[in-house]
Amino acid sequence: MRKFVFSLERVLEIRELKKLLAEERLGQSLRDERNAKARLVSSEEKRQDLFVEMRQKMVGSIDPTDLTRLFTYREAVEDEIFRRQGELVRKESLTDSARQEAVLRTQEQKALEKYRDNHWKEYMTRYWWQQGKELDYVGSTRFARSERR
């Protein structure tokens, strides 16, 4: 009997490569999302520090230029936080789509591997059936020879 050959082996290799690429994209998306969260936290910490500084300035005498500078800086920090929140939402949606893509590619690969395994089992079943058939033939031939003697 000839050697087992899975006709879709090349397709399986391509699916594995696609799965690896999807996992790499997922990893990059997760890193980007984590960085976006860190930048947002940093901006929120800036805002908190600004509020502390504003409270300290309000206790003593209020210099109008300092107050104007603090309010301008607060607006800039609030705008930065708003942009960072939007960026984080975009990164989260990209991560979700990358996760779905990775899951889909993994499922495709597993389905093809299962198909290959089923073909292997069928091949082995045919192989052992063929071996049994050949052994039966050998046994019956020897039995026939021993009967003739």
Short mmCIF file of N, CA and C in Angstrom, two decimals:
data_model
loop_
_atom_site.label_atom_id
_atom_site.label_comp_id
_atom_site.label_asym_id
_atom_site.label_seq_id
_atom_site.Cartn_x
_atom_site.Cartn_y
_atom_site.Cartn_z
N MET A 1 0.85 -1.17 0.00
CA MET A 1 0.00 0.00 0.00
C MET A 1 0.90 1.24 0.00
N ARG A 2 0.48 2.24 -0.72
CA ARG A 2 1.31 3.44 -0.83
C ARG A 2 1.27 4.28 0.44
N LYS A 3 2.26 5.15 0.55
CA LYS A 3 2.43 6.00 1.72
C LYS A 3 1.28 7.01 1.83
N PHE A 4 0.93 7.35 3.08
CA PHE A 4 -0.14 8.32 3.32
C PHE A 4 0.30 9.71 2.86
N VAL A 5 -0.52 10.33 2.03
CA VAL A 5 -0.27 11.69 1.56
C VAL A 5 -1.57 12.47 1.73
N PHE A 6 -1.49 13.57 2.46
CA PHE A 6 -2.66 14.45 2.65
C PHE A 6 -2.61 15.49 1.55
N SER A 7 -3.59 15.47 0.69
CA SER A 7 -3.58 16.34 -0.49
C SER A 7 -3.67 17.83 -0.14
N LEU A 8 -4.18 18.14 1.02
CA LEU A 8 -4.35 19.54 1.41
C LEU A 8 -3.27 20.00 2.40
N GLU A 9 -2.13 19.33 2.38
CA GLU A 9 -1.06 19.68 3.32
C GLU A 9 -0.57 21.11 3.11
N ARG A 10 -0.46 21.53 1.87
CA ARG A 10 -0.02 22.90 1.58
C ARG A 10 -1.03 23.91 2.10
N VAL A 11 -2.31 23.60 1.94
CA VAL A 11 -3.37 24.48 2.45
C VAL A 11 -3.28 24.57 3.97
N LEU A 12 -2.99 23.43 4.61
CA LEU A 12 -2.84 23.43 6.07
C LEU A 12 -1.67 24.31 6.49
N GLU A 13 -0.57 24.25 5.77
CA GLU A 13 0.58 25.10 6.08
C GLU A 13 0.23 26.59 5.93
N ILE A 14 -0.51 26.92 4.88
CA ILE A 14 -0.91 28.30 4.65
C ILE A 14 -1.85 28.76 5.77
N ARG A 15 -2.76 27.90 6.17
CA ARG A 15 -3.68 28.26 7.26
C ARG A 15 -2.91 28.47 8.56
N GLU A 16 -1.89 27.67 8.78
CA GLU A 16 -1.09 27.85 9.99
C GLU A 16 -0.36 29.18 9.95
N LEU A 17 0.17 29.54 8.78
CA LEU A 17 0.83 30.84 8.65
C LEU A 17 -0.16 31.98 8.88
N LYS A 18 -1.36 31.86 8.32
CA LYS A 18 -2.38 32.89 8.53
C LYS A 18 -2.74 33.01 10.01
N LYS A 19 -2.80 31.86 10.70
CA LYS A 19 -3.10 31.88 12.13
C LYS A 19 -1.99 32.59 12.90
N LEU A 20 -0.75 32.29 12.54
CA LEU A 20 0.38 32.94 13.22
C LEU A 20 0.39 34.45 12.97
N LEU A 21 0.08 34.85 11.74
CA LEU A 21 0.01 36.28 11.43
C LEU A 21 -1.12 36.96 12.21
N ALA A 22 -2.26 36.28 12.30
CA ALA A 22 -3.39 36.84 13.05
C ALA A 22 -3.04 36.96 14.53
N GLU A 23 -2.33 35.97 15.07
CA GLU A 23 -1.92 36.06 16.47
C GLU A 23 -0.91 37.19 16.67
N GLU A 24 -0.04 37.40 15.69
CA GLU A 24 0.93 38.50 15.79
C GLU A 24 0.21 39.85 15.76
N ARG A 25 -0.78 39.97 14.88
CA ARG A 25 -1.56 41.22 14.83
C ARG A 25 -2.32 41.43 16.14
N LEU A 26 -2.83 40.35 16.71
CA LEU A 26 -3.52 40.46 17.99
C LEU A 26 -2.55 40.93 19.07
N GLY A 27 -1.36 40.38 19.08
CA GLY A 27 -0.36 40.80 20.06
C GLY A 27 -0.02 42.27 19.91
N GLN A 28 0.14 42.72 18.66
CA GLN A 28 0.44 44.13 18.42
C GLN A 28 -0.72 45.02 18.85
N SER A 29 -1.95 44.58 18.57
CA SER A 29 -3.13 45.35 18.99
C SER A 29 -3.22 45.44 20.50
N LEU A 30 -2.92 44.34 21.18
CA LEU A 30 -2.95 44.36 22.64
C LEU A 30 -1.88 45.31 23.20
N ARG A 31 -0.69 45.30 22.59
CA ARG A 31 0.36 46.23 23.03
C ARG A 31 -0.07 47.68 22.80
N ASP A 32 -0.65 47.95 21.62
CA ASP A 32 -1.12 49.31 21.32
C ASP A 32 -2.19 49.75 22.31
N GLU A 33 -3.12 48.84 22.61
CA GLU A 33 -4.19 49.18 23.56
C GLU A 33 -3.61 49.45 24.95
N ARG A 34 -2.67 48.62 25.37
CA ARG A 34 -2.04 48.82 26.68
C ARG A 34 -1.31 50.16 26.73
N ASN A 35 -0.61 50.52 25.64
CA ASN A 35 0.08 51.82 25.58
C ASN A 35 -0.91 52.98 25.62
N ALA A 36 -2.03 52.83 24.90
CA ALA A 36 -3.05 53.88 24.91
C ALA A 36 -3.63 54.06 26.31
N LYS A 37 -3.85 52.94 27.01
CA LYS A 37 -4.36 53.04 28.39
C LYS A 37 -3.34 53.74 29.28
N ALA A 38 -2.06 53.42 29.09
CA ALA A 38 -1.01 54.04 29.91
C ALA A 38 -0.96 55.55 29.64
N ARG A 39 -1.09 55.94 28.37
CA ARG A 39 -1.09 57.38 28.05
C ARG A 39 -2.30 58.08 28.66
N LEU A 40 -3.46 57.42 28.64
CA LEU A 40 -4.66 58.00 29.24
C LEU A 40 -4.48 58.15 30.75
N VAL A 41 -3.95 57.15 31.40
CA VAL A 41 -3.70 57.22 32.84
C VAL A 41 -2.72 58.35 33.14
N SER A 42 -1.70 58.49 32.31
CA SER A 42 -0.73 59.57 32.49
C SER A 42 -1.40 60.93 32.38
N SER A 43 -2.29 61.08 31.41
CA SER A 43 -3.00 62.35 31.26
C SER A 43 -3.93 62.62 32.44
N GLU A 44 -4.57 61.58 32.93
CA GLU A 44 -5.44 61.76 34.09
C GLU A 44 -4.63 62.11 35.33
N GLU A 45 -3.43 61.57 35.45
CA GLU A 45 -2.57 61.94 36.57
C GLU A 45 -2.13 63.40 36.45
N LYS A 46 -1.88 63.85 35.20
CA LYS A 46 -1.55 65.27 35.00
C LYS A 46 -2.69 66.15 35.47
N ARG A 47 -3.91 65.74 35.12
CA ARG A 47 -5.09 66.51 35.53
C ARG A 47 -5.20 66.55 37.05
N GLN A 48 -4.95 65.41 37.68
CA GLN A 48 -5.03 65.36 39.14
C GLN A 48 -3.96 66.26 39.77
N ASP A 49 -2.75 66.23 39.23
CA ASP A 49 -1.69 67.11 39.74
C ASP A 49 -2.06 68.59 39.53
N LEU A 50 -2.69 68.87 38.40
CA LEU A 50 -3.11 70.24 38.12
C LEU A 50 -4.14 70.71 39.13
N PHE A 51 -5.10 69.84 39.47
CA PHE A 51 -6.10 70.21 40.47
C PHE A 51 -5.46 70.46 41.83
N VAL A 52 -4.48 69.66 42.18
CA VAL A 52 -3.78 69.87 43.45
C VAL A 52 -3.08 71.22 43.42
N GLU A 53 -2.42 71.52 42.31
CA GLU A 53 -1.73 72.81 42.19
C GLU A 53 -2.72 73.97 42.24
N MET A 54 -3.88 73.82 41.59
CA MET A 54 -4.88 74.89 41.61
C MET A 54 -5.41 75.11 43.03
N ARG A 55 -5.63 74.04 43.78
CA ARG A 55 -6.09 74.18 45.16
C ARG A 55 -5.06 74.91 46.02
N GLN A 56 -3.80 74.60 45.78
CA GLN A 56 -2.74 75.26 46.55
C GLN A 56 -2.66 76.75 46.20
N LYS A 57 -2.85 77.09 44.94
CA LYS A 57 -2.80 78.50 44.53
C LYS A 57 -4.00 79.27 45.08
N MET A 58 -5.14 78.59 45.22
CA MET A 58 -6.35 79.25 45.69
C MET A 58 -6.27 79.58 47.18
N VAL A 59 -5.44 78.89 47.93
CA VAL A 59 -5.35 79.10 49.38
C VAL A 59 -4.76 80.47 49.68
N GLY A 60 -3.70 80.81 49.00
CA GLY A 60 -3.04 82.10 49.27
C GLY A 60 -3.63 83.19 48.40
N SER A 61 -2.80 84.16 48.13
CA SER A 61 -3.25 85.24 47.24
C SER A 61 -3.27 84.71 45.81
N ILE A 62 -4.25 85.14 45.06
CA ILE A 62 -4.45 84.64 43.71
C ILE A 62 -3.83 85.63 42.72
N ASP A 63 -2.88 85.14 41.97
CA ASP A 63 -2.27 85.94 40.91
C ASP A 63 -3.06 85.65 39.63
N PRO A 64 -3.63 86.67 39.00
CA PRO A 64 -4.46 86.44 37.82
C PRO A 64 -3.70 85.74 36.67
N THR A 65 -2.43 86.03 36.50
CA THR A 65 -1.69 85.38 35.41
C THR A 65 -1.50 83.89 35.69
N ASP A 66 -1.21 83.56 36.95
CA ASP A 66 -1.11 82.14 37.30
C ASP A 66 -2.44 81.44 37.12
N LEU A 67 -3.50 82.10 37.52
CA LEU A 67 -4.83 81.52 37.39
C LEU A 67 -5.17 81.29 35.91
N THR A 68 -4.86 82.27 35.07
CA THR A 68 -5.11 82.14 33.63
C THR A 68 -4.28 80.99 33.05
N ARG A 69 -3.01 80.93 33.47
CA ARG A 69 -2.14 79.86 32.98
C ARG A 69 -2.67 78.49 33.41
N LEU A 70 -3.11 78.36 34.63
CA LEU A 70 -3.63 77.09 35.13
C LEU A 70 -4.91 76.67 34.40
N PHE A 71 -5.79 77.63 34.15
CA PHE A 71 -7.02 77.30 33.44
C PHE A 71 -6.73 76.92 31.98
N THR A 72 -5.78 77.59 31.37
CA THR A 72 -5.39 77.24 29.99
C THR A 72 -4.78 75.84 29.96
N TYR A 73 -3.93 75.58 30.93
CA TYR A 73 -3.31 74.27 31.02
C TYR A 73 -4.36 73.19 31.29
N ARG A 74 -5.34 73.51 32.13
CA ARG A 74 -6.42 72.55 32.42
C ARG A 74 -7.20 72.22 31.15
N GLU A 75 -7.50 73.24 30.33
CA GLU A 75 -8.21 72.99 29.07
C GLU A 75 -7.39 72.10 28.16
N ALA A 76 -6.08 72.34 28.10
CA ALA A 76 -5.21 71.52 27.25
C ALA A 76 -5.19 70.07 27.74
N VAL A 77 -5.12 69.90 29.06
CA VAL A 77 -5.10 68.55 29.62
C VAL A 77 -6.44 67.86 29.38
N GLU A 78 -7.54 68.57 29.53
CA GLU A 78 -8.86 67.99 29.27
C GLU A 78 -8.99 67.58 27.81
N ASP A 79 -8.51 68.42 26.88
CA ASP A 79 -8.52 68.06 25.46
C ASP A 79 -7.67 66.82 25.20
N GLU A 80 -6.53 66.76 25.86
CA GLU A 80 -5.64 65.60 25.70
C GLU A 80 -6.33 64.33 26.21
N ILE A 81 -6.99 64.43 27.34
CA ILE A 81 -7.71 63.28 27.89
C ILE A 81 -8.81 62.84 26.93
N PHE A 82 -9.55 63.80 26.38
CA PHE A 82 -10.60 63.48 25.42
C PHE A 82 -10.05 62.75 24.20
N ARG A 83 -8.93 63.24 23.67
CA ARG A 83 -8.29 62.58 22.52
C ARG A 83 -7.81 61.17 22.88
N ARG A 84 -7.22 61.05 24.06
CA ARG A 84 -6.70 59.74 24.50
C ARG A 84 -7.84 58.74 24.71
N GLN A 85 -8.99 59.22 25.20
CA GLN A 85 -10.13 58.32 25.38
C GLN A 85 -10.63 57.82 24.02
N GLY A 86 -10.69 58.73 23.04
CA GLY A 86 -11.09 58.32 21.69
C GLY A 86 -10.10 57.34 21.09
N GLU A 87 -8.82 57.60 21.31
CA GLU A 87 -7.78 56.70 20.82
C GLU A 87 -7.91 55.33 21.47
N LEU A 88 -8.19 55.31 22.76
CA LEU A 88 -8.35 54.04 23.47
C LEU A 88 -9.54 53.26 22.94
N VAL A 89 -10.63 53.94 22.65
CA VAL A 89 -11.81 53.27 22.11
C VAL A 89 -11.47 52.65 20.74
N ARG A 90 -10.75 53.38 19.91
CA ARG A 90 -10.35 52.84 18.61
C ARG A 90 -9.43 51.64 18.77
N LYS A 91 -8.49 51.73 19.68
CA LYS A 91 -7.56 50.62 19.92
C LYS A 91 -8.30 49.39 20.44
N GLU A 92 -9.28 49.60 21.31
CA GLU A 92 -10.06 48.48 21.83
C GLU A 92 -10.84 47.80 20.73
N SER A 93 -11.43 48.59 19.80
CA SER A 93 -12.18 47.98 18.70
C SER A 93 -11.24 47.23 17.75
N LEU A 94 -10.04 47.78 17.52
CA LEU A 94 -9.05 47.06 16.70
C LEU A 94 -8.61 45.77 17.37
N THR A 95 -8.47 45.80 18.68
CA THR A 95 -8.09 44.59 19.41
C THR A 95 -9.19 43.55 19.33
N ASP A 96 -10.44 43.98 19.45
CA ASP A 96 -11.55 43.04 19.34
C ASP A 96 -11.60 42.39 17.97
N SER A 97 -11.42 43.19 16.92
CA SER A 97 -11.45 42.60 15.57
C SER A 97 -10.25 41.69 15.35
N ALA A 98 -9.09 42.04 15.89
CA ALA A 98 -7.90 41.18 15.76
C ALA A 98 -8.12 39.87 16.53
N ARG A 99 -8.78 39.96 17.69
CA ARG A 99 -9.06 38.76 18.48
C ARG A 99 -10.01 37.84 17.71
N GLN A 100 -11.05 38.43 17.11
CA GLN A 100 -11.99 37.63 16.32
C GLN A 100 -11.29 36.97 15.13
N GLU A 101 -10.40 37.71 14.49
CA GLU A 101 -9.65 37.17 13.36
C GLU A 101 -8.76 36.01 13.80
N ALA A 102 -8.10 36.15 14.94
CA ALA A 102 -7.23 35.08 15.44
C ALA A 102 -8.04 33.84 15.78
N VAL A 103 -9.20 34.03 16.39
CA VAL A 103 -10.05 32.89 16.73
C VAL A 103 -10.53 32.20 15.46
N LEU A 104 -10.93 32.98 14.45
CA LEU A 104 -11.40 32.41 13.20
C LEU A 104 -10.29 31.61 12.52
N ARG A 105 -9.09 32.17 12.45
CA ARG A 105 -7.96 31.46 11.82
C ARG A 105 -7.61 30.18 12.58
N THR A 106 -7.71 30.23 13.91
CA THR A 106 -7.43 29.03 14.71
C THR A 106 -8.47 27.96 14.44
N GLN A 107 -9.73 28.37 14.34
CA GLN A 107 -10.79 27.41 14.06
C GLN A 107 -10.62 26.79 12.68
N GLU A 108 -10.24 27.60 11.69
CA GLU A 108 -10.02 27.08 10.34
C GLU A 108 -8.90 26.05 10.35
N GLN A 109 -7.81 26.36 11.05
CA GLN A 109 -6.69 25.44 11.08
C GLN A 109 -7.08 24.14 11.80
N LYS A 110 -7.78 24.25 12.92
CA LYS A 110 -8.17 23.07 13.67
C LYS A 110 -9.12 22.19 12.85
N ALA A 111 -10.01 22.82 12.09
CA ALA A 111 -10.94 22.05 11.26
C ALA A 111 -10.17 21.26 10.20
N LEU A 112 -9.19 21.89 9.58
CA LEU A 112 -8.41 21.21 8.56
C LEU A 112 -7.53 20.11 9.18
N GLU A 113 -7.00 20.35 10.37
CA GLU A 113 -6.22 19.31 11.06
C GLU A 113 -7.10 18.12 11.42
N LYS A 114 -8.32 18.38 11.84
CA LYS A 114 -9.25 17.30 12.16
C LYS A 114 -9.58 16.50 10.89
N TYR A 115 -9.76 17.22 9.80
CA TYR A 115 -10.01 16.56 8.51
C TYR A 115 -8.83 15.66 8.14
N ARG A 116 -7.60 16.16 8.34
CA ARG A 116 -6.40 15.36 8.05
C ARG A 116 -6.34 14.14 8.96
N ASP A 117 -6.63 14.33 10.24
CA ASP A 117 -6.60 13.21 11.17
C ASP A 117 -7.63 12.14 10.81
N ASN A 118 -8.80 12.58 10.37
CA ASN A 118 -9.82 11.61 9.95
C ASN A 118 -9.34 10.83 8.73
N HIS A 119 -8.69 11.52 7.79
CA HIS A 119 -8.14 10.82 6.63
C HIS A 119 -7.05 9.83 7.06
N TRP A 120 -6.25 10.22 8.04
CA TRP A 120 -5.20 9.33 8.54
C TRP A 120 -5.82 8.07 9.16
N LYS A 121 -6.89 8.25 9.93
CA LYS A 121 -7.55 7.10 10.54
C LYS A 121 -8.13 6.17 9.46
N GLU A 122 -8.74 6.77 8.43
CA GLU A 122 -9.27 5.95 7.33
C GLU A 122 -8.15 5.21 6.62
N TYR A 123 -7.04 5.88 6.42
CA TYR A 123 -5.88 5.25 5.78
C TYR A 123 -5.39 4.07 6.60
N MET A 124 -5.28 4.28 7.93
CA MET A 124 -4.80 3.20 8.79
C MET A 124 -5.79 2.04 8.83
N THR A 125 -7.08 2.36 8.80
CA THR A 125 -8.09 1.30 8.75
C THR A 125 -7.93 0.49 7.48
N ARG A 126 -7.78 1.15 6.34
CA ARG A 126 -7.58 0.44 5.06
C ARG A 126 -6.27 -0.35 5.09
N TYR A 127 -5.24 0.26 5.69
CA TYR A 127 -3.94 -0.41 5.74
C TYR A 127 -4.04 -1.72 6.52
N TRP A 128 -4.65 -1.66 7.71
CA TRP A 128 -4.75 -2.88 8.51
C TRP A 128 -5.70 -3.88 7.88
N TRP A 129 -6.73 -3.43 7.19
CA TRP A 129 -7.60 -4.35 6.46
C TRP A 129 -6.81 -5.05 5.37
N GLN A 130 -5.99 -4.27 4.62
CA GLN A 130 -5.15 -4.84 3.56
C GLN A 130 -4.14 -5.83 4.14
N GLN A 131 -3.53 -5.48 5.29
CA GLN A 131 -2.56 -6.39 5.92
C GLN A 131 -3.26 -7.69 6.34
N GLY A 132 -4.44 -7.57 6.90
CA GLY A 132 -5.19 -8.76 7.30
C GLY A 132 -5.54 -9.62 6.10
N LYS A 133 -5.91 -8.99 5.02
CA LYS A 133 -6.25 -9.70 3.79
C LYS A 133 -5.04 -10.47 3.27
N GLU A 134 -3.88 -9.81 3.28
CA GLU A 134 -2.66 -10.46 2.81
C GLU A 134 -2.26 -11.62 3.72
N LEU A 135 -2.41 -11.42 5.03
CA LEU A 135 -2.10 -12.52 5.96
C LEU A 135 -3.07 -13.68 5.78
N ASP A 136 -4.33 -13.40 5.53
CA ASP A 136 -5.30 -14.46 5.26
C ASP A 136 -4.90 -15.24 4.00
N TYR A 137 -4.45 -14.52 2.99
CA TYR A 137 -4.03 -15.17 1.75
C TYR A 137 -2.82 -16.06 2.00
N VAL A 138 -1.84 -15.52 2.73
CA VAL A 138 -0.64 -16.32 3.03
C VAL A 138 -1.03 -17.56 3.84
N GLY A 139 -1.87 -17.38 4.83
CA GLY A 139 -2.30 -18.51 5.66
C GLY A 139 -3.06 -19.54 4.86
N SER A 140 -3.96 -19.11 4.00
CA SER A 140 -4.73 -20.06 3.19
C SER A 140 -3.85 -20.76 2.18
N THR A 141 -2.85 -20.07 1.65
CA THR A 141 -1.92 -20.69 0.70
C THR A 141 -1.10 -21.77 1.41
N ARG A 142 -0.61 -21.50 2.58
CA ARG A 142 0.17 -22.49 3.33
C ARG A 142 -0.71 -23.67 3.74
N PHE A 143 -1.95 -23.36 4.12
CA PHE A 143 -2.86 -24.44 4.50
C PHE A 143 -3.13 -25.34 3.29
N ALA A 144 -3.30 -24.72 2.12
CA ALA A 144 -3.56 -25.50 0.90
C ALA A 144 -2.34 -26.34 0.57
N ARG A 145 -1.15 -25.84 0.74
CA ARG A 145 0.07 -26.62 0.45
C ARG A 145 0.22 -27.78 1.42
N SER A 146 -0.08 -27.52 2.69
CA SER A 146 0.06 -28.59 3.68
C SER A 146 -1.00 -29.68 3.46
N GLU A 147 -2.13 -29.34 2.92
CA GLU A 147 -3.19 -30.30 2.63
C GLU A 147 -2.79 -31.19 1.46
N ARG A 148 -2.07 -30.66 0.50
CA ARG A 148 -1.64 -31.41 -0.68
C ARG A 148 -0.59 -32.44 -0.34
N ARG A 149 0.15 -32.26 0.65
CA ARG A 149 1.25 -33.18 1.00
C ARG A 149 0.74 -34.39 1.64
#
